[in-house]
XYZ file of N, CA and C in Angstrom:
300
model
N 117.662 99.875 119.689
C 116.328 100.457 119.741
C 115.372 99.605 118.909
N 114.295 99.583 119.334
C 113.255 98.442 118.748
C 112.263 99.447 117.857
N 112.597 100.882 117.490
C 111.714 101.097 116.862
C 110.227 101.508 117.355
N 109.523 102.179 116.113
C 107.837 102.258 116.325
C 107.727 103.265 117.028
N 106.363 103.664 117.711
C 105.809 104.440 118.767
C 106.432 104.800 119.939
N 107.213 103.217 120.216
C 107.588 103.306 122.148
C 108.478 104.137 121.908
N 109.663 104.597 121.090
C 110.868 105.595 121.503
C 110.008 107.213 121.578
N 108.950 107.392 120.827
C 108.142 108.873 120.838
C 107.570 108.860 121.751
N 106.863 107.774 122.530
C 106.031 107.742 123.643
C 106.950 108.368 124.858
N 108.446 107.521 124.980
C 109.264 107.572 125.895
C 110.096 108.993 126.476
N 109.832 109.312 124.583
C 110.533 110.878 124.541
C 109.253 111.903 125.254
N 108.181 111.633 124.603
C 107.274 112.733 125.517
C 107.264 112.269 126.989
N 106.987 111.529 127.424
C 106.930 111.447 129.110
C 108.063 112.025 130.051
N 109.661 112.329 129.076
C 110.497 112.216 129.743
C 110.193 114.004 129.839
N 109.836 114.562 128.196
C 109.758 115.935 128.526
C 108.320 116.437 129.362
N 107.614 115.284 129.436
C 106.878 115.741 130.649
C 105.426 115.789 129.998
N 105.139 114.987 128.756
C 103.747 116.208 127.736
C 103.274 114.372 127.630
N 101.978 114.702 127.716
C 100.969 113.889 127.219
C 100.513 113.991 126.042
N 100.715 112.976 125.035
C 100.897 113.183 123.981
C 100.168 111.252 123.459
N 99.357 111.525 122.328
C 99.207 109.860 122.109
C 99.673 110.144 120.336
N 100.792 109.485 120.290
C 100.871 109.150 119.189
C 100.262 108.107 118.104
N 99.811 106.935 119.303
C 99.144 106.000 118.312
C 97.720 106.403 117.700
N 97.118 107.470 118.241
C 96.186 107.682 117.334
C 96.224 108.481 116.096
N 97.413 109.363 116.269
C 98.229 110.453 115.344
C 98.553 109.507 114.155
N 99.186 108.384 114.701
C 99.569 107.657 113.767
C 98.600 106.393 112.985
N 97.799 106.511 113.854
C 96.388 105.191 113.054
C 95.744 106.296 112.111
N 95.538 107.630 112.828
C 94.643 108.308 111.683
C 95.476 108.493 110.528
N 96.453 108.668 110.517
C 97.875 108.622 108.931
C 97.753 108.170 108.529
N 97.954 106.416 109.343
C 98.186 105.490 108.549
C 97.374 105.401 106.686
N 95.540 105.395 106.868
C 94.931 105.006 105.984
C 95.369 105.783 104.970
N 96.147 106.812 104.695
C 96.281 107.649 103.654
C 97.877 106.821 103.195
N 98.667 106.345 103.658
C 99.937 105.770 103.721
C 99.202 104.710 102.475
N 98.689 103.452 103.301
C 98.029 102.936 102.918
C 98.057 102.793 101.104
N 96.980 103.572 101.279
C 96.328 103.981 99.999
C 97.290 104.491 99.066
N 97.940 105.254 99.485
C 99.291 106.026 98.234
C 100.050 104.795 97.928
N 100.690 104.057 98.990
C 102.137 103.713 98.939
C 102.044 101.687 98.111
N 100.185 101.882 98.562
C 100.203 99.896 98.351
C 99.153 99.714 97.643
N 98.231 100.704 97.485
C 97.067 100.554 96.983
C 95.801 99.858 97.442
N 95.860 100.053 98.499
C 94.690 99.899 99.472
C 93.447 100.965 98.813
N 91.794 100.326 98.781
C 90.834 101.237 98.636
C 91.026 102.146 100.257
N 90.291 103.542 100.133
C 90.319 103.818 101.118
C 89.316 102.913 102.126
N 88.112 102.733 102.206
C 87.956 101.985 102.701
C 88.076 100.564 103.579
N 89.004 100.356 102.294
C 89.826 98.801 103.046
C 90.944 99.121 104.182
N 91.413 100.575 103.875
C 92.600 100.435 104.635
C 91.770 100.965 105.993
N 91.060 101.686 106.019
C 90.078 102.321 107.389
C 89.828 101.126 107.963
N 89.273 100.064 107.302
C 88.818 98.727 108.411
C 90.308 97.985 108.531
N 91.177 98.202 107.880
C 92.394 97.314 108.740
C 92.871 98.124 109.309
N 93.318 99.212 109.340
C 93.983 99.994 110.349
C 93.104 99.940 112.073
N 91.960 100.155 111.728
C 90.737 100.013 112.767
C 90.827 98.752 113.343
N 91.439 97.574 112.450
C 90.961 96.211 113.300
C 92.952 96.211 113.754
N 93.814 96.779 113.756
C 94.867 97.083 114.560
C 95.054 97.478 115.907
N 95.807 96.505 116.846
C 96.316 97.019 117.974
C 95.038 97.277 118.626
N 93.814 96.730 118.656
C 92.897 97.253 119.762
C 93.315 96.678 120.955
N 93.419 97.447 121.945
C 93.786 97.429 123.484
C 92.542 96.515 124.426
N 91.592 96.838 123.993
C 90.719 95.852 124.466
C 90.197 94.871 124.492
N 91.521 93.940 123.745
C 91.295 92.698 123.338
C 91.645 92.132 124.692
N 92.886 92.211 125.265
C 93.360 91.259 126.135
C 94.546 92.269 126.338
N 95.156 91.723 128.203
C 96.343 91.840 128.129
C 97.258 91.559 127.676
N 97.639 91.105 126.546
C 98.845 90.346 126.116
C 99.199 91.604 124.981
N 97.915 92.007 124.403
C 97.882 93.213 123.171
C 98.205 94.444 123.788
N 98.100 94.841 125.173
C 98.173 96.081 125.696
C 100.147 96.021 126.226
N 100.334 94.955 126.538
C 101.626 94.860 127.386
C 102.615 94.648 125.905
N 101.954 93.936 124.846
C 102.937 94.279 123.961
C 103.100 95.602 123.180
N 101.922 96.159 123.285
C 102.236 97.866 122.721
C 103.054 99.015 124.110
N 102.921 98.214 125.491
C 103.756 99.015 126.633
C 105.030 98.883 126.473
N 105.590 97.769 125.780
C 106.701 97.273 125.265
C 107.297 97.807 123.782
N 106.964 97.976 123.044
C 106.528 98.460 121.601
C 106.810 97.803 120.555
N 106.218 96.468 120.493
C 106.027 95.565 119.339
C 104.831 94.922 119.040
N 103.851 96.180 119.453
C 102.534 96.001 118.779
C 102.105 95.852 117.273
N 101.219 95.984 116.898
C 100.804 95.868 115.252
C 100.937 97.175 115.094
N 100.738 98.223 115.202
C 100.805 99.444 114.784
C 102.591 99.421 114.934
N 103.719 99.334 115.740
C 104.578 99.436 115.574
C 105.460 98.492 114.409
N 104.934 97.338 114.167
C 104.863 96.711 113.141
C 104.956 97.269 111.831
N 103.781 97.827 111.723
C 103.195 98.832 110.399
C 103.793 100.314 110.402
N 104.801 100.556 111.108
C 105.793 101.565 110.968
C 107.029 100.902 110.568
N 107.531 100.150 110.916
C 108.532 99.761 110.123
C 107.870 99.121 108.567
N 106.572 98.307 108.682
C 106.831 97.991 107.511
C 106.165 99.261 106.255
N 106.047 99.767 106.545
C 105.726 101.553 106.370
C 106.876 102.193 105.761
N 108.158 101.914 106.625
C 109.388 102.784 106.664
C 110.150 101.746 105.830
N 110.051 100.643 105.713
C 110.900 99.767 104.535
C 110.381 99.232 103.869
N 109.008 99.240 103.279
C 108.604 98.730 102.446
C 108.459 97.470 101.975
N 108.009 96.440 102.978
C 108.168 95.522 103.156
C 106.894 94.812 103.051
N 106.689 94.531 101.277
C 105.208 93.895 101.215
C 104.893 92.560 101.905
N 105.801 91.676 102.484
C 105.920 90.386 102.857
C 105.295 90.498 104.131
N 105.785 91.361 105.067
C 105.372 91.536 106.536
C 103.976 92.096 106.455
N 104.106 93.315 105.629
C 102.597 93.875 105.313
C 101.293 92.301 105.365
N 102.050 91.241 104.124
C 100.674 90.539 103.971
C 100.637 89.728 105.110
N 101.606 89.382 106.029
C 101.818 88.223 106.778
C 100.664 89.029 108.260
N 101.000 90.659 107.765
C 100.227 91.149 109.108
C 98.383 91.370 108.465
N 98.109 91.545 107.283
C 97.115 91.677 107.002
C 96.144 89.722 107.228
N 96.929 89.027 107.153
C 96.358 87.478 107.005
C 96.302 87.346 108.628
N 97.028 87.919 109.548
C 96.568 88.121 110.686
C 95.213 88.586 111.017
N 94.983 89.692 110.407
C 93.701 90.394 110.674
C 92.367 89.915 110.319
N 92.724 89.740 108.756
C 91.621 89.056 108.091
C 92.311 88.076 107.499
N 91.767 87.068 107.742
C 91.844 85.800 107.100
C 91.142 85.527 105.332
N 92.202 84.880 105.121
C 91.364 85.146 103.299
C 90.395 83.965 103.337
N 89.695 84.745 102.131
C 88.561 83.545 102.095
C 89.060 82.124 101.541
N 89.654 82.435 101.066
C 90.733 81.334 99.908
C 91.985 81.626 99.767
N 92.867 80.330 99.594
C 94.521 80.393 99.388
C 94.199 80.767 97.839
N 95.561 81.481 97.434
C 95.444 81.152 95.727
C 96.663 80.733 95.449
């Protein structure tokens, strides 16, 4: 199992219920965030927000139909605590202004 959203997605369709978890889970996220890493709230609202938008391209939509989107990403690294992936996915998003 690969984890994330797609096994909850898979489970509601099979019982039949329309259900979106990824927004259940983007609106969480910023409070995760904030407790677990120390994100301002603010900061974490604009990265969670600049996550997994679907209307970038097909390549972002077919990898969340699949479920190794950025939001499924940020559940595992959520669920193991994994500051490395965290920054490798935040330098994705926003680019720093400077190396240090």
């Amino acid at each position: 199992k690969n984890g994330g959203l797609k096994p909850l997605d898979d489970l509601a369709a099979f019982a039949g219920c329309q259900v979106n978890f990824g927004n259940a889970w983007r609106s969480h996220m910023p409070t995760k965030l904030v407790l677990k890493y120390g994100f301002t709230r603010r900061g974490a609202q604009r990265f969670v927000g600049a996550l997994d938008r679907a209307t970038q391209s097909v390549l972002v939509r077919s990898q969340q139909m699949v479920g190794v989107g950025e939001l499924e990403c940020m559940t595992r690294i959520i669920a193991t605590g994994d500051i490395h992936a965290l920054d490798q996915l935040h330098m994705r998003r926003f680019h720093p202004c400077a190396d240090l």
